[in-house]
Structure formats: structure tokens, C-alpha cells
Coordinates of C-alpha atoms and ligand atoms in Angstrom, one line a residue:
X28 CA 87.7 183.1 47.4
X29 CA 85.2 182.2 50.3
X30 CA 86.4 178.9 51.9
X31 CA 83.7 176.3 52.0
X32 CA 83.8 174.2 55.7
X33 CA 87.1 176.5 56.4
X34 CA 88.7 174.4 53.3
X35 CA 90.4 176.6 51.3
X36 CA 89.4 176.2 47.4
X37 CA 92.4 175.1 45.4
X38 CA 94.5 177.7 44.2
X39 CA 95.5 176.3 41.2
X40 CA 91.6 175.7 40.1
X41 CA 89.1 177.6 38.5
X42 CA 85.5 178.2 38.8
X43 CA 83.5 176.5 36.4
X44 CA 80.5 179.6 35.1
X45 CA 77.6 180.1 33.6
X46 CA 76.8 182.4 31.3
X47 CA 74.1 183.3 28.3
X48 CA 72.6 179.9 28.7
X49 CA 75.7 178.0 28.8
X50 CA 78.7 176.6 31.1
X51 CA 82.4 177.9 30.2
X52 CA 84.6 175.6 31.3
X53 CA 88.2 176.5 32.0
X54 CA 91.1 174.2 31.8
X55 CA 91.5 173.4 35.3
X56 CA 88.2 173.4 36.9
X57 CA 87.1 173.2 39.9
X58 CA 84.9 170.1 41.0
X59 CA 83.7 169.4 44.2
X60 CA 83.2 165.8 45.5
X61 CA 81.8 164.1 48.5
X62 CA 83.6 160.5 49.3
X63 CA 80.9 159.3 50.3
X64 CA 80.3 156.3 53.7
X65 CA 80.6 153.2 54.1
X66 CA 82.6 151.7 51.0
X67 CA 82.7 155.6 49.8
X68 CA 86.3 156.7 50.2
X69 CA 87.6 153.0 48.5
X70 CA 85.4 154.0 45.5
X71 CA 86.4 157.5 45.4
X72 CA 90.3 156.9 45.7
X73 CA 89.8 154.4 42.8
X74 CA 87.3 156.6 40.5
X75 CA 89.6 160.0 41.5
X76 CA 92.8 157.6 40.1
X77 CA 90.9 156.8 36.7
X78 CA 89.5 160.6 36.3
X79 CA 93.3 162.0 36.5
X80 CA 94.6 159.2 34.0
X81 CA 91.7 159.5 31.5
X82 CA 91.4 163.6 31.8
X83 CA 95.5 163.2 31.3
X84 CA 95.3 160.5 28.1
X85 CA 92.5 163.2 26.6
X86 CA 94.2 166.3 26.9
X87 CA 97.8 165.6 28.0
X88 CA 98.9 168.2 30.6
X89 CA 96.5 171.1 29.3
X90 CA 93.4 170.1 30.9
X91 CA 92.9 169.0 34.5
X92 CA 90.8 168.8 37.1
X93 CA 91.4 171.1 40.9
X94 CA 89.2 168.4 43.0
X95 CA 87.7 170.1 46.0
X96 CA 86.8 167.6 49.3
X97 CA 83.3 169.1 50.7
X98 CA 81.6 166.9 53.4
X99 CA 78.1 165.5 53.6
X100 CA 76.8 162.0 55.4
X101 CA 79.0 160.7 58.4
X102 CA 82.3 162.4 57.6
X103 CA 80.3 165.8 58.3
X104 CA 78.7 165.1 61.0
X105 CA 82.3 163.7 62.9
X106 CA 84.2 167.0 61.7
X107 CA 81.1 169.2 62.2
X108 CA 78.3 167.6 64.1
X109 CA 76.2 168.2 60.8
X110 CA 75.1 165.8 58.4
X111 CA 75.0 168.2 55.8
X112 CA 76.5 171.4 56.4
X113 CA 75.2 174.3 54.4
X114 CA 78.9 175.2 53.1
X115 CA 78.4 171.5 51.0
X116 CA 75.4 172.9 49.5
X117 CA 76.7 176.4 48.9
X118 CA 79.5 175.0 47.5
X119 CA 77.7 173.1 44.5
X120 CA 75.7 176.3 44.0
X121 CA 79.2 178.3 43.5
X122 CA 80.9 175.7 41.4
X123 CA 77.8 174.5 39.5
X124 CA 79.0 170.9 39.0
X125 CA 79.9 168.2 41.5
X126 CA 80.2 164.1 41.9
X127 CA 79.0 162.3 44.7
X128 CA 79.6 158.8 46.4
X129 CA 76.9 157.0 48.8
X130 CA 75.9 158.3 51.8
X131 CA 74.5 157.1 54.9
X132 CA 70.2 157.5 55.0
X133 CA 71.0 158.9 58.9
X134 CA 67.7 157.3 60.7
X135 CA 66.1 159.1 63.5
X136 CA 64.1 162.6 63.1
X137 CA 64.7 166.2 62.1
X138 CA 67.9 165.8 59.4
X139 CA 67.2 166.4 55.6
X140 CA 68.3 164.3 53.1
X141 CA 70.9 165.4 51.2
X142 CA 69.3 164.4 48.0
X143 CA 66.0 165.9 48.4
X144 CA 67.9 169.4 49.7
X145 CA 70.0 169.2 46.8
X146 CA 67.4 168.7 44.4
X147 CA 65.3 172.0 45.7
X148 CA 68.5 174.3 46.4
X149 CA 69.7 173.7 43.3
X150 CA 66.3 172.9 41.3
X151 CA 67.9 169.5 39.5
X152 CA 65.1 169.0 38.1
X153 CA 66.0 165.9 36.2
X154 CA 67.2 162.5 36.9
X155 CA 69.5 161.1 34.1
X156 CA 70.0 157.5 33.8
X157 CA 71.8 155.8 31.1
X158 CA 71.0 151.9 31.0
X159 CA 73.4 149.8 28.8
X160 CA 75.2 146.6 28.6
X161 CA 78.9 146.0 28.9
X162 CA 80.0 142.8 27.0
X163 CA 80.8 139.9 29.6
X164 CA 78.6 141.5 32.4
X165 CA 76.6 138.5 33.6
X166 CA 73.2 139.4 33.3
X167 CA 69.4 137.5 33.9
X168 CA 68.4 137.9 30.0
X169 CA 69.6 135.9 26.8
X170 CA 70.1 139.0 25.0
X171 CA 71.1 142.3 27.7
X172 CA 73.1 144.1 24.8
X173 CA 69.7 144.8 22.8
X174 CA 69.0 147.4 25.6
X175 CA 70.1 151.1 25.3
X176 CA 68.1 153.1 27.0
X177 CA 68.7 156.8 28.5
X178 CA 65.7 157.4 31.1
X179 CA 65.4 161.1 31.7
X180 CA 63.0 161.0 35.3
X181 CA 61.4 164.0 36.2
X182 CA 62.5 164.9 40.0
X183 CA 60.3 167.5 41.3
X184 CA 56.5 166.4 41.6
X185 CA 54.3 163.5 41.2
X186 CA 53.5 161.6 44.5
X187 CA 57.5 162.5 45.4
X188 CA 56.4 165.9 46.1
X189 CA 55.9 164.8 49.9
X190 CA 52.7 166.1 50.2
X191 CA 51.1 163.3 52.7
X192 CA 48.9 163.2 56.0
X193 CA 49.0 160.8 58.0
X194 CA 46.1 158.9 58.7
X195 CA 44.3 160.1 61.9
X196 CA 45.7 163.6 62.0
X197 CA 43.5 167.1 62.1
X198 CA 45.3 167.6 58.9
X199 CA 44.0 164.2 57.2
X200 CA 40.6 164.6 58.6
X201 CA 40.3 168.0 57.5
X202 CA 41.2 167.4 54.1
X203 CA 38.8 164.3 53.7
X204 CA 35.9 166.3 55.4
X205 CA 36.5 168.9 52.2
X206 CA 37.0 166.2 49.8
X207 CA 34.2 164.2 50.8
X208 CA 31.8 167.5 51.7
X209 CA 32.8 169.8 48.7
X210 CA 35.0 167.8 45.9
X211 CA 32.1 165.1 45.8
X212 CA 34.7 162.1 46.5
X213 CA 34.0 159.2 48.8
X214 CA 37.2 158.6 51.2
X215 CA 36.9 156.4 54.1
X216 CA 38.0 158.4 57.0
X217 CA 40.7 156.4 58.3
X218 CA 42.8 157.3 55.0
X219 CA 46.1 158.5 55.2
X220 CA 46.4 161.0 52.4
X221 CA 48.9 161.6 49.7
X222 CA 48.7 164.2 46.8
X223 CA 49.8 163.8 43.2
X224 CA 50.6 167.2 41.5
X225 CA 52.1 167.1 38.2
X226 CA 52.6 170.8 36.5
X227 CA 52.6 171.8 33.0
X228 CA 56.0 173.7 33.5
X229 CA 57.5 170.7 35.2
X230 CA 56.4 168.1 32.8
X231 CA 57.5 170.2 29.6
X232 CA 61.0 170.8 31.1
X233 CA 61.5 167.3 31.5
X234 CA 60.3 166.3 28.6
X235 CA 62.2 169.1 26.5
X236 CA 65.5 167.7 28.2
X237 CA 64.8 164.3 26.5
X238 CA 64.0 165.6 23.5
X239 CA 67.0 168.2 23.2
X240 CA 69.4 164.6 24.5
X241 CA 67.8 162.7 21.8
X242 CA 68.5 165.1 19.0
X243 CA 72.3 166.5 19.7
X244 CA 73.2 162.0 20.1
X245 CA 71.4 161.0 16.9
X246 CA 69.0 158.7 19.3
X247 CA 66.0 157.7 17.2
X248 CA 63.1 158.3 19.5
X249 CA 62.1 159.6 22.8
X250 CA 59.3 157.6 24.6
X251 CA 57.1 159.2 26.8
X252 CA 56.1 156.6 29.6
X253 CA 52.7 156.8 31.5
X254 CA 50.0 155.8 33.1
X255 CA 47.4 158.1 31.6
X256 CA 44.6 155.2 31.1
X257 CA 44.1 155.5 34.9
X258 CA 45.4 158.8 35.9
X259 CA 43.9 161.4 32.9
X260 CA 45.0 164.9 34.5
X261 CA 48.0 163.9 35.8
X262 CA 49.9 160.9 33.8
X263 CA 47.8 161.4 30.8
X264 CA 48.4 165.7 31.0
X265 CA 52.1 164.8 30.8
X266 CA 51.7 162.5 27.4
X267 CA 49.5 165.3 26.2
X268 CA 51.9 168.2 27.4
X269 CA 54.7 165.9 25.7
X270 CA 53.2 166.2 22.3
X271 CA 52.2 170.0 22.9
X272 CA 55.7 170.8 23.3
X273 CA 57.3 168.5 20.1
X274 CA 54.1 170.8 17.9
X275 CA 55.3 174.0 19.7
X276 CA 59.0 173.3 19.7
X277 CA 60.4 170.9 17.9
X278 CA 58.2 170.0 14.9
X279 CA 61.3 170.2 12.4
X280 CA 63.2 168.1 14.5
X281 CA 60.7 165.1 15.8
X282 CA 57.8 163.1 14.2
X283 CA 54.6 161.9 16.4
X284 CA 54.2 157.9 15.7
X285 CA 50.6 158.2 15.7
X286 CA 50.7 160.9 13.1
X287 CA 52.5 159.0 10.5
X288 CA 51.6 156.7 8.0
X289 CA 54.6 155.3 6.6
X290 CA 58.4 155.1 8.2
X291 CA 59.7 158.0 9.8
X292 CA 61.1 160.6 7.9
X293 CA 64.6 160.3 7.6
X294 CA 66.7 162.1 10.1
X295 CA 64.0 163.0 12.5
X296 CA 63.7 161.8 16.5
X297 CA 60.5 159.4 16.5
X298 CA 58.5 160.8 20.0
X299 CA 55.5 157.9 20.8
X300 CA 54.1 157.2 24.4
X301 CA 53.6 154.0 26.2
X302 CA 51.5 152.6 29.1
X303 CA 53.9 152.3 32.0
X304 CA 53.0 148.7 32.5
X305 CA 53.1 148.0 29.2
X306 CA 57.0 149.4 28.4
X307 CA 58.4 147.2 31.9
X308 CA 57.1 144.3 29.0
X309 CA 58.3 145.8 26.1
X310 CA 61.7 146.3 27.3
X311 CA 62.6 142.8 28.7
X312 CA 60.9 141.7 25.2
X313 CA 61.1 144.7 22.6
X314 CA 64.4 146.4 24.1
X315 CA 65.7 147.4 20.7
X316 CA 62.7 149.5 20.0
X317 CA 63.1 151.6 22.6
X318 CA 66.0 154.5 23.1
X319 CA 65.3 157.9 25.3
X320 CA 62.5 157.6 27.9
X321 CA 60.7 160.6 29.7
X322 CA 59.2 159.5 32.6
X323 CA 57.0 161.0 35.5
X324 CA 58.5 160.6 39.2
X325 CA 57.5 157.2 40.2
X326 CA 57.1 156.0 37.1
X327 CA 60.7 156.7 36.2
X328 CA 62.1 155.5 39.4
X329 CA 61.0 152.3 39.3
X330 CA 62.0 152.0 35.6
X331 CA 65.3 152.7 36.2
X332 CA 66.3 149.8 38.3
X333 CA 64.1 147.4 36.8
X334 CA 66.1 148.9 33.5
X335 CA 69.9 148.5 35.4
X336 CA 69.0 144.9 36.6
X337 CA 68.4 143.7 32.9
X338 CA 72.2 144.6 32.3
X339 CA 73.8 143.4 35.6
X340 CA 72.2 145.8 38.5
X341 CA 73.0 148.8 40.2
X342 CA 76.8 147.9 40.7
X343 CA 77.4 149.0 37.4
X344 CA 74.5 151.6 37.1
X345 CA 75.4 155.5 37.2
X346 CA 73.2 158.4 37.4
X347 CA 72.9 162.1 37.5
X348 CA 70.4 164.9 38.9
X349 CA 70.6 167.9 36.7
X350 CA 69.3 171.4 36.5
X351 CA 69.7 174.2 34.0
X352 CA 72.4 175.5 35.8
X353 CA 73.9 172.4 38.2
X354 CA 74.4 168.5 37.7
X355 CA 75.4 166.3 40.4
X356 CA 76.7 163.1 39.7
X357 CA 76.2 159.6 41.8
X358 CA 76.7 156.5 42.6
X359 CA 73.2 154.6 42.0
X360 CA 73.8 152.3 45.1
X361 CA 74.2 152.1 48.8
X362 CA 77.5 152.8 51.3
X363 CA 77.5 148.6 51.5
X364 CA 79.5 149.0 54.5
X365 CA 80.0 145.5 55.5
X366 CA 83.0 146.1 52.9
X367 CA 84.0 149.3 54.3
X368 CA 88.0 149.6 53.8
X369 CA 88.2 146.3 52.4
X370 CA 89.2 147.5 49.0
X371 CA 87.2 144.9 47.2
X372 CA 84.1 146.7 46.2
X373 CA 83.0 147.6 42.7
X374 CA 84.0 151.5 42.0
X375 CA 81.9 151.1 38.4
X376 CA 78.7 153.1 39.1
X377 CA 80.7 156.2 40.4
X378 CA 83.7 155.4 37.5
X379 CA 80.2 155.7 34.8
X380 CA 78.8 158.4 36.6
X381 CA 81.9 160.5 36.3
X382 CA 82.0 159.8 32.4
X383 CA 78.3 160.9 32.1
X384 CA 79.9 164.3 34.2
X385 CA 82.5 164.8 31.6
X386 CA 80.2 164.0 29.3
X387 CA 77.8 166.7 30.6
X388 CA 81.2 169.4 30.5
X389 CA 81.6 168.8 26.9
X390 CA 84.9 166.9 28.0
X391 CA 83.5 163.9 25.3
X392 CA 87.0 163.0 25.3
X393 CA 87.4 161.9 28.4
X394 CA 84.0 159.8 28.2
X395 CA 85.5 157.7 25.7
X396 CA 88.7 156.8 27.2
X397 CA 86.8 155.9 30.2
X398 CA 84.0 153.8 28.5
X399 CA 87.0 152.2 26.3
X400 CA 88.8 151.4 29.8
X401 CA 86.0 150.0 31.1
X402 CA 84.4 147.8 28.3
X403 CA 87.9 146.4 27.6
X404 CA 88.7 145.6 30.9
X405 CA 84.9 143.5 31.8
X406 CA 85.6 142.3 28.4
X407 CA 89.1 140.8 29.8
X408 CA 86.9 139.6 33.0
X409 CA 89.1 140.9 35.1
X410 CA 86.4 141.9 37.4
X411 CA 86.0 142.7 41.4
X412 CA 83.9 140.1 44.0
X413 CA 80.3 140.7 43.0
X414 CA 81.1 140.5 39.1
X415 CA 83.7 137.5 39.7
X416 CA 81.0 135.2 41.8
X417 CA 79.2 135.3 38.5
X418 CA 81.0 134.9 35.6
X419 CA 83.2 131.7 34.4
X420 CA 86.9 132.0 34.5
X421 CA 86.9 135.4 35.5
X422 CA 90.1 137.0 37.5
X423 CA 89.7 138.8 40.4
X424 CA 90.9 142.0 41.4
X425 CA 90.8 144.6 44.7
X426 CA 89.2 147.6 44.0
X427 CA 92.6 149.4 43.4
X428 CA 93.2 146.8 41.0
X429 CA 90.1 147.4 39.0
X430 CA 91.1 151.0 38.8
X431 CA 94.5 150.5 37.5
X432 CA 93.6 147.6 34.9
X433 CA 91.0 150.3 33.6
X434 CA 94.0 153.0 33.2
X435 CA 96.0 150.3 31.6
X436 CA 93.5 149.3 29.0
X437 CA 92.6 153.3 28.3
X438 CA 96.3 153.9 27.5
X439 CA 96.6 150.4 25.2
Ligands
LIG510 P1 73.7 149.0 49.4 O1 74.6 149.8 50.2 O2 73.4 149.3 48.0 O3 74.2 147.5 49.5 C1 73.4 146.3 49.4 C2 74.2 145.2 48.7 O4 74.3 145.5 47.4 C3 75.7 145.1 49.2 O5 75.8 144.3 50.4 C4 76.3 144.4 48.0 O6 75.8 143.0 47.9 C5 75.6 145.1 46.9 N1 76.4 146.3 46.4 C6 76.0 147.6 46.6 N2 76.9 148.3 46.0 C7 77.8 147.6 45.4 C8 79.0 147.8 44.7 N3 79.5 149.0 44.4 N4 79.8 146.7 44.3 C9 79.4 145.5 44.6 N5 78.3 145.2 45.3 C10 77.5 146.2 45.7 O7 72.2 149.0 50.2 P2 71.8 149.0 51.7 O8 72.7 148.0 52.4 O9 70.4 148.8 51.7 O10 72.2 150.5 52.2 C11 73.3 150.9 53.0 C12 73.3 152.4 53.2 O11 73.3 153.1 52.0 C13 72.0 152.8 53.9 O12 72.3 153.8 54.9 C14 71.2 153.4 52.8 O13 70.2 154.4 53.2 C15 72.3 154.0 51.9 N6 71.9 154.3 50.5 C16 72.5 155.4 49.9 C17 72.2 155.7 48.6 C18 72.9 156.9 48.0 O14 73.6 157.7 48.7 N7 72.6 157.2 46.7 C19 71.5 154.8 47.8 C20 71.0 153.6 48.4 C21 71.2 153.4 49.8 P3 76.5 141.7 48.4 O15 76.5 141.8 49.9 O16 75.6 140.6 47.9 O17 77.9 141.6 47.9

């Protein structure tokens, strides 16, 4: 097979493929990860240690995983004088499904970032977010375990699409002369402009992902978040597209809140919509009514952190962008560098992230050991720097330490 940045792809490995709709996964497949800047390659060694030890305590010796190093962010551009070498992106393409830990946001001109290129290579058109509470996380609210959310963020459009001119350009200018001249609007010339584009196709996708989550985990309802009052043919399409699709698609399945009159029928996924300022209220004061969320772009972005900060922030916060045919999993936060090599940062958001991979493989398994490893251990408080400076009569441990008091509380 074709080495990727003149690695050669482990021999003991297998590709991971997909066929009629679906991925067959081997017993030993093939994964490639990046480590990741800054605080990346302590994270990494630690995640990589609780991956082997949770895959192991799953499956015993008949499943593993052939991890394959491919380089983006400042370890590429030392070996290769490329922040992100096309063999990195090739290489997700071939093996469909790869994990990721922070890079470097290189600044100066002219270099993509790997996100965005990932997300149009590979057409991950979905940003997954799970938001819960672990018991003894400290956390701002009185209650953080009544939220359990699962934001599915659409990826593609909205005002993310980077269509923008800036202001003063012929571009600009031309476009408010044809506005103002032929659209009837009234822009004031010195506008920078920005465009919103929100597609039938890529709101029903999204929102079809939510649904399809929310049905194969027994969630009870999928929300779809908006701001339709003010933006009708954009925010308000998607709420409208969103009910389309649960008539077209999944009418056995869901019930529409404002069609029923009494309590939804048993065993069916409850689909309503909310006012995007309204559900940043409802879920610091209604949490428990709330479960999967389909968001537009911005919407969703913004959601998610506000979400991740009611249960203890983006240390603990994992994440996924997902296609039909690819999913890449990440760490939610920066390289923090100031603790570059230190071996004291918190490995949790990648450790999560990596559950929600295996999760993603059908390797359910290996979620579980993982999420018992984890809750038992924050349960314990043995916890790293950020966690300890907050919590009472907490222990704390290195990063390698977190890591191997996970693996001893998933094989209790
Ligand atoms: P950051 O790396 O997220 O770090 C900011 C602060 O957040 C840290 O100093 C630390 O706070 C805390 N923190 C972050 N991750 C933590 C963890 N795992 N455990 C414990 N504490 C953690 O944000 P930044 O300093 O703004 O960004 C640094 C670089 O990362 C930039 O180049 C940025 O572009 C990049 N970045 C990459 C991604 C990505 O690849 N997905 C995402 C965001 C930013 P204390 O100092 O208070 O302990």
C-alpha cells in the first residue's frame, strides 16, 4: 500500500471500508492520528495508553487498533516545510476515520486551515458534540448533571461559508451597487459584506443526522434551534425544512410538538424548535427538557461552548466532524503551550473524543470502559491541575498519571 509522508502503513493493520452505505470494520484497523502542538504529543501518549487498555479490556487480544502517525500543524511543517501536507489529507480519505489533537492556528497569509480543508475534502458535513456532566466536575451551576445534550452543528454554510468582501474593495462596491440598484436594499457604501446561504440539501442532511442519532439511542426529542423570527429564508427555511423532512421521512418514528394535543405517543422521538436566544435560557434553566439539538452554523457553534461551560468547559469537552463516509475526531481546545512537555495537562477532551470514535465504529464496548474509567476516576478526584485548583480535597496527578488511574478504574 501507498505510503502516506514516505511512512509506511502498518503491516499488521487493515483498512477500515466502506461499502453499500456502511463501514466494515476489521479487527485491527487502521486509524490515523495527528499528535497534535503545543501540549499535543503529552495528550496523545496519554489518550493512545487508555485506547490500547480499553480496546484490550473490550475485546481481549482479538481486536486492536494499527495507529498510523500522519503530520499536520508544526510537526509538518519541521519534517516537511508544509503545514498540512496533502498525504495527511489523502490519508483520512483512504482510511475513512481518524483522531486528532490541537494544532497551531499558523498566523500570517496563504496556509489553509486544516479544519476548514478537512471539512471540504472530505465533506464532514456535521459537527457532533456531546455535552454532559461527570459527577465531581466543579462546575458554575447548582445543578450541571440535569444537562445531556448532543448538539449536531451543521458545518458547511451559514455565514461560515466565507463568503465576505471587504469593505472598500471593487468587489464590495460592486455588490452593494447591485443590491442597492437592482435588489431594492439600502446598504451604506462603506459596508463590508458577508453572505448567509443556507441550502435545502444542507439543512436536511443535518437535520436527518440528528434525527437518525436520536432514534438508534432512545433520546426523546431532537430540537431544532433558530433564529427564524429575524432571519425567515434562512434560519426559519431550516425549522421549516426540519419538519418537511420528519413528514417525508420519519413520520413513524418522530411526533411534531405543535401537532399534538396530549403527551407524546409512546416510543416516539419528540422533534419541536426553539428561538436561539430563547434555548441559551432554557438550558441553564430548563436543561432536562432538552436532549439532541440541530443547529445552523453559528448558531451551533456558539451553543456548544456556552453548552460545555455549564458542565466544567472545554477541558473536558470532545467533538467530532463527520460525513457520510469520514469522521474526524478532536480535541475541542487549544495546543495551551505554556504546558508544552510538562506532563500536567488535562488529556480528557481527546480521551472523550476517542470514545465518541469508537462509538461512531460500533466498538460500543470500548465507549463504555472508557466513560466507566473516566467517571470513576473524577468521581475519586483524582484529577490533573485545572480540575484540582477547583475542587476540595482533590489529589493531583501528571498527565501520565490521569491516564493510568483511568486504566486502573476500567479494569476494577
Ligand atoms: P488554548 O490552547 O485552548 O488554551 C487556553 C487556556 O485554556 C490554557 O492556558 C489553559 O488555561 C486552558 N486549557 C486549554 N486546554 C486545556 C486542557 N486540556 N487542560 C487544562 N487546561 C486547558 O487556547 P489558546 O491559548 O487561545 O490557543 C493556543 C493555540 O491553539 C492557538 O494557536 C490556537 O489557534 C490553537 N487552537 C487550536 C484548536 C484546535 O486545533 N482544535 C482550537 C482552539 C485553539 P490555564 O492557563 O488557566 O490553565
Amino acid at each position: 500500500m501507498k505510503a502516506f509522508n514516505n511512512v509506511p502503513v502498518p503491516a499488521d493493520g487493515e483498512p477500515i471500508q466502506f461499502q453499500d452505505g456502511k463501514f466494515v470494520i476489521p479487527d485491527r484497523p487502521i486509524i490515523p492520528f495527528i499528535e497534535g502542538d503545543g501540549t499535543g504529543p503529552d495528550i496523545w501518549r496519554a489518550s493512545r495508553a487508555v485506547f490500547g487498555a480499553a480496546v484490550a479490556r473490550a475485546y481481549g487480544g482479538k481486536r486492536r487498533i494499527a495507529w498510523y502517525e500522519i503530520f499536520a500543524g508544526e510537526k509538518a511543517f519541521s519534517r516537511f516545510d508544509n503545514w498540512l501536507p496533502q498525504d495527511s489529507l489523502d490519508a483520512i480519505k483512504e482510511f475513512h476515520i481518524a483522531i486528532k489533537g490541537p494544532l497551531t492556528t499558523p498566523v500570517g497569509g496563504g496556509i489553509r486551515s486544516l479544519n476548514v480543508s478537512l471539512r471540504q475534502l472530505l465533506n464532514l458535513y456535521v459537527c457532533w458534540r456531546p455535552v454532559r456532566y461527570y459527577a465531581g466536575v466543579p462546575s458554575p451551576m447548582k445543578h450541571p448533571e440535569r444537562l445531556n445534550v448532543v448538539i449536531f452543528r451543521e458545518n458547511t454554510e451559514d455565514v461560515y461559508a466565507g463568503i465576505e468582501w471587504r469593505q472598500g474593495t471593487p468587489e464590495a462596491k460592486k455588490v452593494i451597487n447591485w443590491l442597492n440598484n437592482e435588489m431594492g436594499c439600502r446598504i451604506r457604501s462603506d459596508s463590508g459584506i458577508g453572505i448567509k446561504p443556507m441550502s435545502v440539501t444542507g439543512s436536511k442532511r443535518l437535520i436527518r443526522r440528528a434525527i437518525q442519532y436520536a432514534i438508534a439511542n432512545q433520546r426523546r426529542s431532537v430540537t431544532l434551534v433558530h433564529k427564524g423570527n429575524i432571519m425567515k429564508f434562512t434560519e426559519g427555511a431550516f425549522r421549516d425544512w426540519g419538519y418537511e423532512l420528519v413528514r417525508e421521512e420519519f413520520a413513524d418514528a418522530c411526533a411534531i410538538e405543535s401537532e399534538l394535543s396530549g403527551p407524546v405517543p409512546a416510543g416516539k422521538v419528540l422533534v419541536k424548535d426553539r428561538i436561539a436566544d430563547s434555548i441559551f435560557q432554557q438550558v441553564l434553566l430548563r436543561p432536562d427538557e432538552y436532549d439532541v439539538l440541530a443547529t445552523p452554523n453559528l448558531n451551533g457553534d456558539y451553543l456548544s461552548d456556552a453548552s460545555a461551560a455549564q458542565v466544567g468547559g472545554l477541558g473536558m469537552a470532545p467533538g467530532a466532524n463527520i460525513g457520510d463516509q469520514h469522521g474526524v475526531f478532536e480535541a475541542t481546545h487549544g495546543t495551551a503551550p505554556k504546558y508544552a512537555g510538562q506532563d500536567v495537562i488535562n488529556p480528557s477532551s481527546v480521551i472523550l473524543s476517542g470514545s465518541m470514535m469508537f462509538e461512531y465504529m460500533g466498538w460500543k464496548e470500548v465507549s463504555s470502559v472508557i466513560e466507566q474509567g473516566i467517571t470513576r476516576t473524577l468521581a475519586q478526584k483524582r484529577v490533573t491541575y485545572d480540575l484540582h485548583r477547583l475542587m476540595e480535597g482533590a489529589t493531583k496527578l501528571k498527565t501520565s498519571e490521569f491516564a493510568a488511574a483511568i486504566i486502573e478504574n476500567m479494569n476494577a
